PDB file of C-alpha atoms in Angstrom:
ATOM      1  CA  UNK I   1       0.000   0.000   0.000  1.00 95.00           C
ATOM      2  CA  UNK I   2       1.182   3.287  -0.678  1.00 95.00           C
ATOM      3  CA  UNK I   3       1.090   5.694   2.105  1.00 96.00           C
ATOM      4  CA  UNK I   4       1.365   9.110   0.117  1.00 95.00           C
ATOM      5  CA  UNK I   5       3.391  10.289   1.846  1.00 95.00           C
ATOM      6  CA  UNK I   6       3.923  11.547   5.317  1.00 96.00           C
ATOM      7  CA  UNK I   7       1.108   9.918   8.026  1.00 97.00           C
ATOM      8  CA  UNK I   8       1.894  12.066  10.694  1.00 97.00           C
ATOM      9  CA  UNK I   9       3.168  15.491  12.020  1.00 96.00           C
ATOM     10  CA  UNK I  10       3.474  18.276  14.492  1.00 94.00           C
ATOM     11  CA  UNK I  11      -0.582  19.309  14.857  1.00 93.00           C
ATOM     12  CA  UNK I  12      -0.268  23.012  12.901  1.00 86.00           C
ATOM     13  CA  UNK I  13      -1.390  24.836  15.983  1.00 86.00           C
ATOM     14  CA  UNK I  14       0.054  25.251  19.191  1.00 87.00           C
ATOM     15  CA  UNK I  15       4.328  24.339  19.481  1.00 91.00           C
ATOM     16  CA  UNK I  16       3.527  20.618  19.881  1.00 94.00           C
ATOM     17  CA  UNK I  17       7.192  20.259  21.332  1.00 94.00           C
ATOM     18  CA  UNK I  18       7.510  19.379  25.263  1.00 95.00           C
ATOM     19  CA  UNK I  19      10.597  21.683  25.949  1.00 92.00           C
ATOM     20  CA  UNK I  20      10.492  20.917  29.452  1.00 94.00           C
ATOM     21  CA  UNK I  21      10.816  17.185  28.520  1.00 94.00           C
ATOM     22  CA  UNK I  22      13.871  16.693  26.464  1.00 93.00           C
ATOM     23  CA  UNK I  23      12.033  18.764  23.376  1.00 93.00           C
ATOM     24  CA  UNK I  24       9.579  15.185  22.989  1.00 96.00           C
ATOM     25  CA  UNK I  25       7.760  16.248  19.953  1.00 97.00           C
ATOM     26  CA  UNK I  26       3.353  14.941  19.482  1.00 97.00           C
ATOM     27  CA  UNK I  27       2.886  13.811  16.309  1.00 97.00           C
ATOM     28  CA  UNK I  28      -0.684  13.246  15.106  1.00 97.00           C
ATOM     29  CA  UNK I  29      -1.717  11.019  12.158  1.00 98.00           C
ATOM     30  CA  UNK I  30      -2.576  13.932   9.374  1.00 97.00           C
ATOM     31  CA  UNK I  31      -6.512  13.943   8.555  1.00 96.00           C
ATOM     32  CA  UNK I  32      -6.073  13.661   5.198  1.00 96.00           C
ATOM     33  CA  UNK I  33      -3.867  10.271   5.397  1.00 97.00           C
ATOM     34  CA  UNK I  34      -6.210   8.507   7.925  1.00 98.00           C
ATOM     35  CA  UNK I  35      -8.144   6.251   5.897  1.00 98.00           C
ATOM     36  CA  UNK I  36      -4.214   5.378   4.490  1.00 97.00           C
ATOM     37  CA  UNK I  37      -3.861   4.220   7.577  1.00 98.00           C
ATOM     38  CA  UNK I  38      -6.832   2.762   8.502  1.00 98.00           C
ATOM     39  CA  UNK I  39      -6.569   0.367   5.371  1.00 98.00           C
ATOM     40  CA  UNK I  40      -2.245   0.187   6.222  1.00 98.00           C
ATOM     41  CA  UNK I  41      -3.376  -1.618   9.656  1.00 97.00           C
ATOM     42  CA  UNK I  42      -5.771  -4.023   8.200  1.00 97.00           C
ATOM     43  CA  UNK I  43      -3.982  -5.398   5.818  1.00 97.00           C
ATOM     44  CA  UNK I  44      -0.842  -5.184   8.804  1.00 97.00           C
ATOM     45  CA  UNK I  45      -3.055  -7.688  10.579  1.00 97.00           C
ATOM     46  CA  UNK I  46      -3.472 -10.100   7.581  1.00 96.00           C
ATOM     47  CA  UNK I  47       0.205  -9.752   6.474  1.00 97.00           C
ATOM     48  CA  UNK I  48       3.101 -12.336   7.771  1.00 97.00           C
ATOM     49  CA  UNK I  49       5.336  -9.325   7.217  1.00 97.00           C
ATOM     50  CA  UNK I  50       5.591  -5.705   6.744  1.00 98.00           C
ATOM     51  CA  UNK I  51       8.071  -4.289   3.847  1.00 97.00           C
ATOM     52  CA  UNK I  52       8.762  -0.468   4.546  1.00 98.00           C
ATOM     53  CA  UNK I  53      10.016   0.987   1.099  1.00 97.00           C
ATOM     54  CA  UNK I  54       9.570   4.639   1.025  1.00 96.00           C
ATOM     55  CA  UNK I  55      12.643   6.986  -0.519  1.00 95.00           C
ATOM     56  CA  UNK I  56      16.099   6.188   0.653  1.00 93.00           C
ATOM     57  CA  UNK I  57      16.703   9.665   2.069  1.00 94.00           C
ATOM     58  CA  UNK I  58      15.599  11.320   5.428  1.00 93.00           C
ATOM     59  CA  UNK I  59      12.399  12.196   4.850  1.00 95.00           C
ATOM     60  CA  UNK I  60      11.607   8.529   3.737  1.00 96.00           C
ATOM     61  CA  UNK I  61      12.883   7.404   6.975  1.00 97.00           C
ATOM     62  CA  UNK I  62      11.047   9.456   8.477  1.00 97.00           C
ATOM     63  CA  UNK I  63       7.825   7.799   6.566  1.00 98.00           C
ATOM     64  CA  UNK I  64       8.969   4.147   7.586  1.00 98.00           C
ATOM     65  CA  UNK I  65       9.504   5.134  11.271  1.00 98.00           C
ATOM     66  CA  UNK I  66       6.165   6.537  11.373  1.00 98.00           C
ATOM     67  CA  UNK I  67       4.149   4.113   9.539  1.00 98.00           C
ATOM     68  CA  UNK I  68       6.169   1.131  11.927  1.00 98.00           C
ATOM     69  CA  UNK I  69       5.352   3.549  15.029  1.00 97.00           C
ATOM     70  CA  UNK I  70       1.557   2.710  13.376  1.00 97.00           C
ATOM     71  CA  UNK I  71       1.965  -0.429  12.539  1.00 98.00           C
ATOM     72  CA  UNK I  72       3.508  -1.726  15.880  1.00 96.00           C
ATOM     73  CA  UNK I  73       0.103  -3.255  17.313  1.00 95.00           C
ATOM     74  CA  UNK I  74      -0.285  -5.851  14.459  1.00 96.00           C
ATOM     75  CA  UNK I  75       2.925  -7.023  16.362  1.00 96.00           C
ATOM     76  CA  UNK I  76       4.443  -8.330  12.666  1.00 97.00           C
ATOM     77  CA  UNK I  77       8.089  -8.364  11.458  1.00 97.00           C
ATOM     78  CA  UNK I  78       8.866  -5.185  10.035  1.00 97.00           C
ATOM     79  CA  UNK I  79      11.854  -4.577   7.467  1.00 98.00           C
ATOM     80  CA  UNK I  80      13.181  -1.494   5.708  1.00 98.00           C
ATOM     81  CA  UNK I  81      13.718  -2.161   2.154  1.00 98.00           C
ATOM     82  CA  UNK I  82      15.506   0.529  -0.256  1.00 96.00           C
ATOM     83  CA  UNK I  83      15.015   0.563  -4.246  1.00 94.00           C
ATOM     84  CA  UNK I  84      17.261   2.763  -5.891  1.00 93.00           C
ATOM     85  CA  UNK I  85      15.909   1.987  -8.871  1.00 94.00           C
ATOM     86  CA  UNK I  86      12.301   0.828 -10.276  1.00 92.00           C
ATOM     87  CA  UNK I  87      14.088  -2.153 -11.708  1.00 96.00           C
ATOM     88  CA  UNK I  88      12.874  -5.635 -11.522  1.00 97.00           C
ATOM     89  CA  UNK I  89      16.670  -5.978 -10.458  1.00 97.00           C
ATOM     90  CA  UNK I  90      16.436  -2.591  -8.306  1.00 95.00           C
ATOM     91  CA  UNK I  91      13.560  -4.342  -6.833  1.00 96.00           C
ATOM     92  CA  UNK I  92      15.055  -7.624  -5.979  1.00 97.00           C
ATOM     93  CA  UNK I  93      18.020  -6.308  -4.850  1.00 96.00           C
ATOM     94  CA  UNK I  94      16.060  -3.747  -2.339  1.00 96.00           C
ATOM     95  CA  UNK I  95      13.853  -6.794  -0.765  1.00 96.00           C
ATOM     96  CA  UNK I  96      17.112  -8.951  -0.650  1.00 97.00           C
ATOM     97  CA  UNK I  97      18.364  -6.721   1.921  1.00 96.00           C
ATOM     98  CA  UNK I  98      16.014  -5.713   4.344  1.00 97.00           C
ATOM     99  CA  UNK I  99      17.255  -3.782   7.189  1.00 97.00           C
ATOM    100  CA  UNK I 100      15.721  -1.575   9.909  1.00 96.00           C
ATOM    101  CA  UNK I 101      15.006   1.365  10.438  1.00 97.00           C
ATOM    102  CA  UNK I 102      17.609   3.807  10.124  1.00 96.00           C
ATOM    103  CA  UNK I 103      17.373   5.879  13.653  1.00 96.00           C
ATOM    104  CA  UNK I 104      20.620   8.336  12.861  1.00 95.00           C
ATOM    105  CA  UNK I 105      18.735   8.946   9.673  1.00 95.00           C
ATOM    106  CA  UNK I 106      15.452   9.575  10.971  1.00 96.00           C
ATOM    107  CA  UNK I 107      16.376  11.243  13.866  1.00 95.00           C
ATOM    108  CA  UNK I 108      18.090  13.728  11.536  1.00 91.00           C
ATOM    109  CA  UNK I 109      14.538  14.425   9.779  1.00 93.00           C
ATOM    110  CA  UNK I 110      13.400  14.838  12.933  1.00 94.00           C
ATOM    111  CA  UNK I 111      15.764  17.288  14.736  1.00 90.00           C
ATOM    112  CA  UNK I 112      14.975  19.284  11.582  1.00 87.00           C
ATOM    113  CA  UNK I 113      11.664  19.171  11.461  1.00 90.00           C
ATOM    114  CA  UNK I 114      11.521  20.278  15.793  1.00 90.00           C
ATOM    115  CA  UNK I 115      14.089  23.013  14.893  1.00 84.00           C
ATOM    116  CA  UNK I 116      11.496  24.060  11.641  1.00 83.00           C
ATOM    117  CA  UNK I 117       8.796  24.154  14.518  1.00 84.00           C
ATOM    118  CA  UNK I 118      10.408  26.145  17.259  1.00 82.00           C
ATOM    119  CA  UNK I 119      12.233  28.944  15.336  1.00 78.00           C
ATOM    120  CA  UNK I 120       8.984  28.725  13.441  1.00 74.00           C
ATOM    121  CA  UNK I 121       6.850  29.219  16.338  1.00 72.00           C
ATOM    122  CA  UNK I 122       8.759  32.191  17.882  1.00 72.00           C
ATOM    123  CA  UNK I 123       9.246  33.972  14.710  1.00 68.00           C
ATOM    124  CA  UNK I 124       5.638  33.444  12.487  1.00 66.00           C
ATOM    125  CA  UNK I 125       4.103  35.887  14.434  1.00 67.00           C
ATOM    126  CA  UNK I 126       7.112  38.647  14.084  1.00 67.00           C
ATOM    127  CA  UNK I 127       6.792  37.736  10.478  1.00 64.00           C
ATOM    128  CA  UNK I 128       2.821  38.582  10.469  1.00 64.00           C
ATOM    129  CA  UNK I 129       3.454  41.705  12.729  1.00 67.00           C
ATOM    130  CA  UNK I 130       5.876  43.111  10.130  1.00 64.00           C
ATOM    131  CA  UNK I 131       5.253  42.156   6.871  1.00 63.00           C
ATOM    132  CA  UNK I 132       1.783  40.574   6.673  1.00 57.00           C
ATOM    133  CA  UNK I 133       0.206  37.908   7.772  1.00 53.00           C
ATOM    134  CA  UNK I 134      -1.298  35.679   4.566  1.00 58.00           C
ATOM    135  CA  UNK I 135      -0.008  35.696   1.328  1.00 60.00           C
ATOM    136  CA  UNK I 136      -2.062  34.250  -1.466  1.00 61.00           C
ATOM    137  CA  UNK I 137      -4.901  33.410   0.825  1.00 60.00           C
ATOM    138  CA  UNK I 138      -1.996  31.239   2.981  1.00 59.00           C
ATOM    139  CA  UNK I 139      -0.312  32.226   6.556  1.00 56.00           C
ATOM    140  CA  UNK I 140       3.229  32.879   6.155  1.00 57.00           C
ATOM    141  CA  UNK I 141       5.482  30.668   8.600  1.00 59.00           C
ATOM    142  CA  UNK I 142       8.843  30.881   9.359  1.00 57.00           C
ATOM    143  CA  UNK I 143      11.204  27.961   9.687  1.00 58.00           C
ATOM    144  CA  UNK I 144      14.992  28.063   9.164  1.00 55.00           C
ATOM    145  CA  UNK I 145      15.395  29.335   5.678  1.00 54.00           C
ATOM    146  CA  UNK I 146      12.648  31.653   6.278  1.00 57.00           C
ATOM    147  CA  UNK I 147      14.217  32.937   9.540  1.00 59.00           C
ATOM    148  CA  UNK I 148      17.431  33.987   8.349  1.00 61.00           C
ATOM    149  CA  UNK I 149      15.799  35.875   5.400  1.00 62.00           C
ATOM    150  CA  UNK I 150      13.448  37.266   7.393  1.00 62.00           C
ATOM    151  CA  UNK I 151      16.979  38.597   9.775  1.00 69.00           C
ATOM    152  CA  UNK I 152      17.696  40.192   6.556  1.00 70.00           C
ATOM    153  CA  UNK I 153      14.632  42.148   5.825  1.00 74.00           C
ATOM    154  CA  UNK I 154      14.489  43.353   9.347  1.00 78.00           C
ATOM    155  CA  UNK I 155      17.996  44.429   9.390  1.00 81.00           C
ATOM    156  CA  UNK I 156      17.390  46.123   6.270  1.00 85.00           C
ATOM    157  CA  UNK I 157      14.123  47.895   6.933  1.00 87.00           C
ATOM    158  CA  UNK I 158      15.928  49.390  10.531  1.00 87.00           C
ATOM    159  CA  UNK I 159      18.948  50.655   8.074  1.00 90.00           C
ATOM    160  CA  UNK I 160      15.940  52.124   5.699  1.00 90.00           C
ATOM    161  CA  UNK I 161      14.763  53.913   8.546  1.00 89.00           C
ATOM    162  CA  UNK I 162      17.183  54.853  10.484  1.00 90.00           C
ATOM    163  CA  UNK I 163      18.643  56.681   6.892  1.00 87.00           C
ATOM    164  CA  UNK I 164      15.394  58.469   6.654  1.00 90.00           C
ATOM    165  CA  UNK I 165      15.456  59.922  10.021  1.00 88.00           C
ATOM    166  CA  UNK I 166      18.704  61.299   9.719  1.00 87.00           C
ATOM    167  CA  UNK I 167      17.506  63.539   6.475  1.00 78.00           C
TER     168      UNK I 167
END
């Protein structure tokens, strides 16, 4: 079954992040993937075992940790299997060596995506207060890309002013 994607997240509102508790972050099964995983644990429950084979990079990890952390009930062997290719060999060669879970890897994706939430979370609402707050019908959010541009504009809007009060 293909899971589309990401199952879960941060819930969009609120920081979702337990700072007090070694930055623990609640993930929620999105809305829009929970019939995915609805149908993902029934057939868990009539499988022998359970082939994880999203994209070999971090955010597929990410995807295979979260569908196991799913998954985990139907109490089933669970393997991570990588194509790098959509070969009959690339396939073969991906379900001949089955592995688990890559932690380092998904813990990467992870430390990201808390980071994306807590600079996000203390600098969204500078970023509505001073530029605007949607865009395109959409809220604007920063995360760590955003924030350093954002440092940017600031910076250069106090030089702007501070040029015009000196004339």
């Amino acid at each position: 079954l293909a899971s589309k994607g990401h199952i879960r997240d941060l819930p969009k509102s609120g920081l979702q992040v337990d700072v007090e508790h070694g930055y623990a972050p609640h993930y929620e099964v999105l809305e829009d993937h929970k019939t995915v995983v609805t149908e993902m644990r029934r057939a868990a429950k009539e499988a022998d075992e359970i082939f994880l084979a999203p994209d070999p990079d971090r955010e597929g990890e990410a995807i295979a940790w979260h569908i196991a952390h799913e998954l985990r009930s139907a109490k089933k062997p669970m393997h991570r299997v990588e194509f790098h290719e959509i070969t009959k060999k690339g396939v073969q060669l991906g379900l001949s060596t089955p592995h688990q879970v890559n932690q380092n890897r998904f813990n990467a994706q992870q430390a990201r995506r808390i980071l994306d939430r807590l600079i996000g979370y203390e600098l969204s609402p500078v970023l509505w207060k001073r530029l605007a707050r949607r865009v395109n019908g959409h809220y604007l959010s920063a995360g760590r890309v955003q924030s350093a541009a954002l440092r940017l504009i600031v910076d250069r809007e106090d030089e702007i002013r501070a040029f015009q009060a000196q004339e």
